[in-house]
Short mmCIF file of N, CA and C in Angstrom, two decimals:
data_model
loop_
_atom_site.label_atom_id
_atom_site.label_comp_id
_atom_site.label_asym_id
_atom_site.label_seq_id
_atom_site.Cartn_x
_atom_site.Cartn_y
_atom_site.Cartn_z
N MET L 11 10.31 -9.86 120.80
CA MET L 11 10.07 -11.10 121.51
C MET L 11 11.42 -11.66 121.96
N ASN L 12 11.51 -11.98 123.23
CA ASN L 12 12.73 -12.60 123.74
C ASN L 12 12.51 -14.11 123.91
N LYS L 13 13.52 -14.80 124.42
CA LYS L 13 13.44 -16.26 124.53
C LYS L 13 12.29 -16.71 125.43
N ARG L 14 12.10 -16.01 126.54
CA ARG L 14 11.02 -16.38 127.47
C ARG L 14 9.65 -16.24 126.79
N GLU L 15 9.48 -15.17 126.04
CA GLU L 15 8.21 -14.95 125.34
C GLU L 15 8.00 -15.99 124.24
N LEU L 16 9.09 -16.41 123.60
CA LEU L 16 9.01 -17.46 122.59
C LEU L 16 8.59 -18.78 123.23
N VAL L 17 9.18 -19.10 124.36
CA VAL L 17 8.80 -20.32 125.08
C VAL L 17 7.33 -20.26 125.47
N ASP L 18 6.86 -19.13 125.96
CA ASP L 18 5.45 -18.98 126.34
C ASP L 18 4.53 -19.17 125.15
N ALA L 19 4.90 -18.62 123.99
CA ALA L 19 4.08 -18.76 122.78
C ALA L 19 4.01 -20.22 122.34
N ILE L 20 5.12 -20.93 122.44
CA ILE L 20 5.13 -22.34 122.06
C ILE L 20 4.37 -23.17 123.10
N ALA L 21 4.50 -22.81 124.38
CA ALA L 21 3.79 -23.53 125.44
C ALA L 21 2.28 -23.43 125.25
N ASP L 22 1.81 -22.29 124.74
CA ASP L 22 0.37 -22.14 124.46
C ASP L 22 -0.09 -23.16 123.42
N ARG L 23 0.79 -23.51 122.49
CA ARG L 23 0.42 -24.46 121.43
C ARG L 23 0.60 -25.92 121.86
N VAL L 24 1.65 -26.22 122.65
CA VAL L 24 1.90 -27.60 123.04
C VAL L 24 1.30 -27.94 124.41
N GLY L 25 0.95 -26.91 125.17
CA GLY L 25 0.27 -27.12 126.44
C GLY L 25 1.17 -27.30 127.66
N ASP L 26 2.48 -27.32 127.49
CA ASP L 26 3.38 -27.57 128.61
C ASP L 26 4.61 -26.68 128.47
N LYS L 27 4.86 -25.86 129.49
CA LYS L 27 5.98 -24.93 129.44
C LYS L 27 7.32 -25.65 129.49
N LYS L 28 7.41 -26.74 130.24
CA LYS L 28 8.67 -27.48 130.34
C LYS L 28 9.05 -28.08 128.99
N THR L 29 8.09 -28.66 128.29
CA THR L 29 8.35 -29.24 126.97
C THR L 29 8.74 -28.15 125.98
N ALA L 30 8.06 -27.02 126.05
CA ALA L 30 8.36 -25.91 125.16
C ALA L 30 9.78 -25.38 125.40
N THR L 31 10.17 -25.26 126.65
CA THR L 31 11.52 -24.79 126.99
C THR L 31 12.57 -25.75 126.45
N GLU L 32 12.36 -27.05 126.65
CA GLU L 32 13.30 -28.05 126.15
C GLU L 32 13.38 -28.02 124.63
N ALA L 33 12.25 -27.82 123.96
CA ALA L 33 12.23 -27.77 122.50
C ALA L 33 13.00 -26.56 121.98
N VAL L 34 12.75 -25.40 122.54
CA VAL L 34 13.45 -24.18 122.11
C VAL L 34 14.94 -24.33 122.35
N ASN L 35 15.33 -24.79 123.53
CA ASN L 35 16.75 -24.97 123.84
C ASN L 35 17.41 -25.97 122.90
N ALA L 36 16.72 -27.07 122.60
CA ALA L 36 17.27 -28.10 121.72
C ALA L 36 17.46 -27.56 120.30
N ILE L 37 16.49 -26.81 119.80
CA ILE L 37 16.59 -26.25 118.45
C ILE L 37 17.75 -25.26 118.37
N LEU L 38 17.81 -24.34 119.33
CA LEU L 38 18.88 -23.34 119.31
C LEU L 38 20.25 -23.98 119.43
N GLU L 39 20.38 -24.96 120.31
CA GLU L 39 21.66 -25.64 120.50
C GLU L 39 22.08 -26.38 119.24
N ALA L 40 21.13 -27.04 118.59
CA ALA L 40 21.45 -27.79 117.36
C ALA L 40 21.90 -26.84 116.25
N ILE L 41 21.23 -25.71 116.11
CA ILE L 41 21.62 -24.73 115.09
C ILE L 41 23.01 -24.18 115.39
N GLN L 42 23.26 -23.81 116.64
CA GLN L 42 24.55 -23.24 117.02
C GLN L 42 25.68 -24.23 116.77
N LYS L 43 25.51 -25.49 117.18
CA LYS L 43 26.56 -26.50 117.01
C LYS L 43 26.82 -26.76 115.54
N ALA L 44 25.77 -26.85 114.73
CA ALA L 44 25.94 -27.12 113.31
C ALA L 44 26.68 -25.98 112.61
N VAL L 45 26.27 -24.75 112.87
CA VAL L 45 26.92 -23.60 112.23
C VAL L 45 28.37 -23.46 112.71
N ALA L 46 28.61 -23.68 114.00
CA ALA L 46 29.96 -23.57 114.54
C ALA L 46 30.90 -24.62 113.93
N SER L 47 30.35 -25.75 113.52
CA SER L 47 31.19 -26.79 112.90
C SER L 47 31.30 -26.60 111.39
N GLY L 48 30.69 -25.55 110.86
CA GLY L 48 30.84 -25.24 109.44
C GLY L 48 29.69 -25.69 108.57
N ASP L 49 28.67 -26.31 109.15
CA ASP L 49 27.51 -26.74 108.38
C ASP L 49 26.55 -25.58 108.15
N LYS L 50 25.77 -25.69 107.09
CA LYS L 50 24.72 -24.72 106.80
C LYS L 50 23.40 -25.32 107.27
N VAL L 51 22.60 -24.54 107.98
CA VAL L 51 21.30 -25.00 108.46
C VAL L 51 20.23 -24.25 107.68
N SER L 52 19.47 -24.99 106.86
CA SER L 52 18.40 -24.38 106.06
C SER L 52 17.06 -24.87 106.57
N ILE L 53 16.19 -23.92 106.87
CA ILE L 53 14.84 -24.24 107.30
C ILE L 53 13.91 -23.66 106.23
N THR L 54 13.30 -24.55 105.45
CA THR L 54 12.48 -24.13 104.32
C THR L 54 11.40 -23.17 104.76
N GLY L 55 11.31 -22.05 104.06
CA GLY L 55 10.30 -21.03 104.36
C GLY L 55 10.72 -20.05 105.42
N PHE L 56 11.74 -20.39 106.20
CA PHE L 56 12.21 -19.50 107.27
C PHE L 56 13.52 -18.83 106.90
N GLY L 57 14.55 -19.63 106.61
CA GLY L 57 15.83 -19.05 106.24
C GLY L 57 16.97 -20.02 106.43
N ALA L 58 18.19 -19.48 106.28
CA ALA L 58 19.39 -20.30 106.38
C ALA L 58 20.41 -19.63 107.30
N PHE L 59 21.03 -20.46 108.13
CA PHE L 59 22.10 -20.03 109.02
C PHE L 59 23.39 -20.63 108.47
N GLU L 60 24.46 -19.82 108.41
CA GLU L 60 25.73 -20.33 107.95
C GLU L 60 26.88 -19.54 108.56
N MET L 61 28.08 -20.11 108.44
CA MET L 61 29.29 -19.46 108.95
C MET L 61 29.94 -18.70 107.80
N VAL L 62 30.39 -17.47 108.08
CA VAL L 62 31.08 -16.68 107.05
C VAL L 62 32.45 -16.26 107.55
N HIS L 63 33.39 -16.17 106.61
CA HIS L 63 34.75 -15.74 106.92
C HIS L 63 34.86 -14.24 106.71
N LYS L 64 35.46 -13.56 107.68
CA LYS L 64 35.72 -12.12 107.59
C LYS L 64 37.24 -11.96 107.55
N PRO L 65 37.80 -11.65 106.39
CA PRO L 65 39.26 -11.58 106.28
C PRO L 65 39.85 -10.40 107.06
N GLN L 66 41.15 -10.48 107.30
CA GLN L 66 41.86 -9.39 107.98
C GLN L 66 41.71 -8.13 107.14
N ARG L 67 41.56 -6.99 107.82
CA ARG L 67 41.41 -5.74 107.10
C ARG L 67 41.98 -4.59 107.91
N THR L 68 42.07 -3.45 107.27
CA THR L 68 42.51 -2.23 107.93
C THR L 68 41.31 -1.32 108.07
N ALA L 69 41.09 -0.80 109.27
CA ALA L 69 39.98 0.11 109.54
C ALA L 69 40.54 1.41 110.11
N ARG L 70 39.67 2.36 110.35
CA ARG L 70 40.10 3.64 110.92
C ARG L 70 39.35 3.90 112.22
N ASN L 71 40.08 4.41 113.22
CA ASN L 71 39.47 4.84 114.47
C ASN L 71 38.72 6.14 114.16
N PRO L 72 37.40 6.17 114.38
CA PRO L 72 36.64 7.37 114.02
C PRO L 72 37.04 8.61 114.84
N SER L 73 37.55 8.41 116.04
CA SER L 73 37.94 9.55 116.88
C SER L 73 39.25 10.17 116.44
N THR L 74 40.24 9.31 116.16
CA THR L 74 41.58 9.82 115.86
C THR L 74 41.95 9.74 114.39
N GLY L 75 41.27 8.91 113.64
CA GLY L 75 41.60 8.71 112.24
C GLY L 75 42.76 7.76 112.03
N ALA L 76 43.30 7.20 113.12
CA ALA L 76 44.44 6.28 113.03
C ALA L 76 43.99 4.95 112.44
N GLU L 77 44.89 4.33 111.67
CA GLU L 77 44.59 3.03 111.10
C GLU L 77 44.68 1.95 112.17
N ILE L 78 43.79 0.98 112.09
CA ILE L 78 43.74 -0.13 113.03
C ILE L 78 43.69 -1.42 112.23
N LYS L 79 44.49 -2.40 112.62
CA LYS L 79 44.43 -3.71 111.98
C LYS L 79 43.35 -4.53 112.67
N VAL L 80 42.40 -5.04 111.88
CA VAL L 80 41.33 -5.88 112.41
C VAL L 80 41.65 -7.31 111.98
N ALA L 81 41.78 -8.20 112.95
CA ALA L 81 42.14 -9.59 112.68
C ALA L 81 41.01 -10.32 111.94
N GLU L 82 41.39 -11.37 111.23
CA GLU L 82 40.36 -12.17 110.56
C GLU L 82 39.50 -12.86 111.61
N SER L 83 38.27 -13.17 111.24
CA SER L 83 37.37 -13.85 112.17
C SER L 83 36.31 -14.61 111.38
N TRP L 84 35.59 -15.40 112.10
CA TRP L 84 34.46 -16.15 111.54
C TRP L 84 33.22 -15.74 112.31
N GLY L 85 32.09 -15.65 111.62
CA GLY L 85 30.87 -15.24 112.30
C GLY L 85 29.65 -15.90 111.68
N PRO L 86 28.55 -15.89 112.41
CA PRO L 86 27.31 -16.47 111.88
C PRO L 86 26.61 -15.48 110.95
N LYS L 87 25.85 -16.02 110.01
CA LYS L 87 25.08 -15.19 109.09
C LYS L 87 23.71 -15.84 108.92
N PHE L 88 22.67 -15.01 108.86
CA PHE L 88 21.32 -15.50 108.63
C PHE L 88 20.78 -14.85 107.37
N ARG L 89 20.24 -15.68 106.47
CA ARG L 89 19.57 -15.17 105.28
C ARG L 89 18.13 -15.63 105.33
N PRO L 90 17.19 -14.69 105.40
CA PRO L 90 15.78 -15.09 105.49
C PRO L 90 15.29 -15.73 104.19
N GLY L 91 14.35 -16.66 104.33
CA GLY L 91 13.74 -17.30 103.18
C GLY L 91 12.68 -16.42 102.56
N SER L 92 12.21 -16.78 101.38
CA SER L 92 11.25 -15.95 100.66
C SER L 92 9.93 -15.81 101.41
N ASP L 93 9.45 -16.89 102.03
CA ASP L 93 8.19 -16.80 102.79
C ASP L 93 8.32 -15.83 103.94
N PHE L 94 9.46 -15.88 104.63
CA PHE L 94 9.71 -14.99 105.77
C PHE L 94 9.78 -13.54 105.30
N LYS L 95 10.46 -13.30 104.18
CA LYS L 95 10.57 -11.95 103.62
C LYS L 95 9.19 -11.39 103.27
N GLU L 96 8.36 -12.22 102.64
CA GLU L 96 7.01 -11.78 102.27
C GLU L 96 6.18 -11.43 103.50
N LEU L 97 6.28 -12.24 104.54
CA LEU L 97 5.53 -11.99 105.77
C LEU L 97 5.96 -10.69 106.43
N VAL L 98 7.27 -10.45 106.49
CA VAL L 98 7.79 -9.22 107.08
C VAL L 98 7.39 -8.02 106.23
N ASN L 99 7.44 -8.16 104.91
CA ASN L 99 7.06 -7.07 104.02
C ASN L 99 5.59 -6.71 104.21
N ALA L 100 4.72 -7.72 104.35
CA ALA L 100 3.30 -7.47 104.57
C ALA L 100 3.09 -6.79 105.92
N GLY L 101 3.83 -7.20 106.94
CA GLY L 101 3.73 -6.59 108.26
C GLY L 101 4.21 -5.14 108.24
N GLY L 102 5.25 -4.87 107.47
CA GLY L 102 5.77 -3.51 107.36
C GLY L 102 4.77 -2.59 106.68
N LYS L 103 4.07 -3.10 105.69
CA LYS L 103 3.07 -2.29 105.01
C LYS L 103 1.90 -1.95 105.94
N LYS L 104 1.51 -2.92 106.77
CA LYS L 104 0.43 -2.68 107.74
C LYS L 104 0.86 -1.65 108.77
N ALA L 105 2.11 -1.75 109.24
CA ALA L 105 2.63 -0.80 110.24
C ALA L 105 2.70 0.60 109.67
N ALA L 106 3.06 0.72 108.39
CA ALA L 106 3.17 2.03 107.76
C ALA L 106 1.80 2.69 107.61
N LYS L 107 0.77 1.88 107.38
CA LYS L 107 -0.58 2.42 107.25
C LYS L 107 -1.11 2.97 108.57
N LYS L 108 -0.66 2.38 109.69
CA LYS L 108 -1.12 2.82 111.02
C LYS L 108 -0.58 4.20 111.38
N LYS L 109 0.56 4.58 110.80
CA LYS L 109 1.21 5.85 111.15
C LYS L 109 0.50 7.01 110.59
#
């Protein structure tokens, strides 16, 4: 599901595509701004978004084997909540039975 399909699914529930688009955009923007400023965003039953530090490290070029210095960086991290995990696990079991 991409963003357009998400907006369409929400529009089916709220009845208006414009309102659904504004809602999706507002939620995503709020999560992005909060995480970028260092806050943790927890949505009960869904999961948590947070910023994580990736320290400087040494890696290897797989083609040449040469060492490469990788600079430190910050990145987003998502940890799913228990309800979300259970739902995905149940869906995975159904998909496995179909095969």
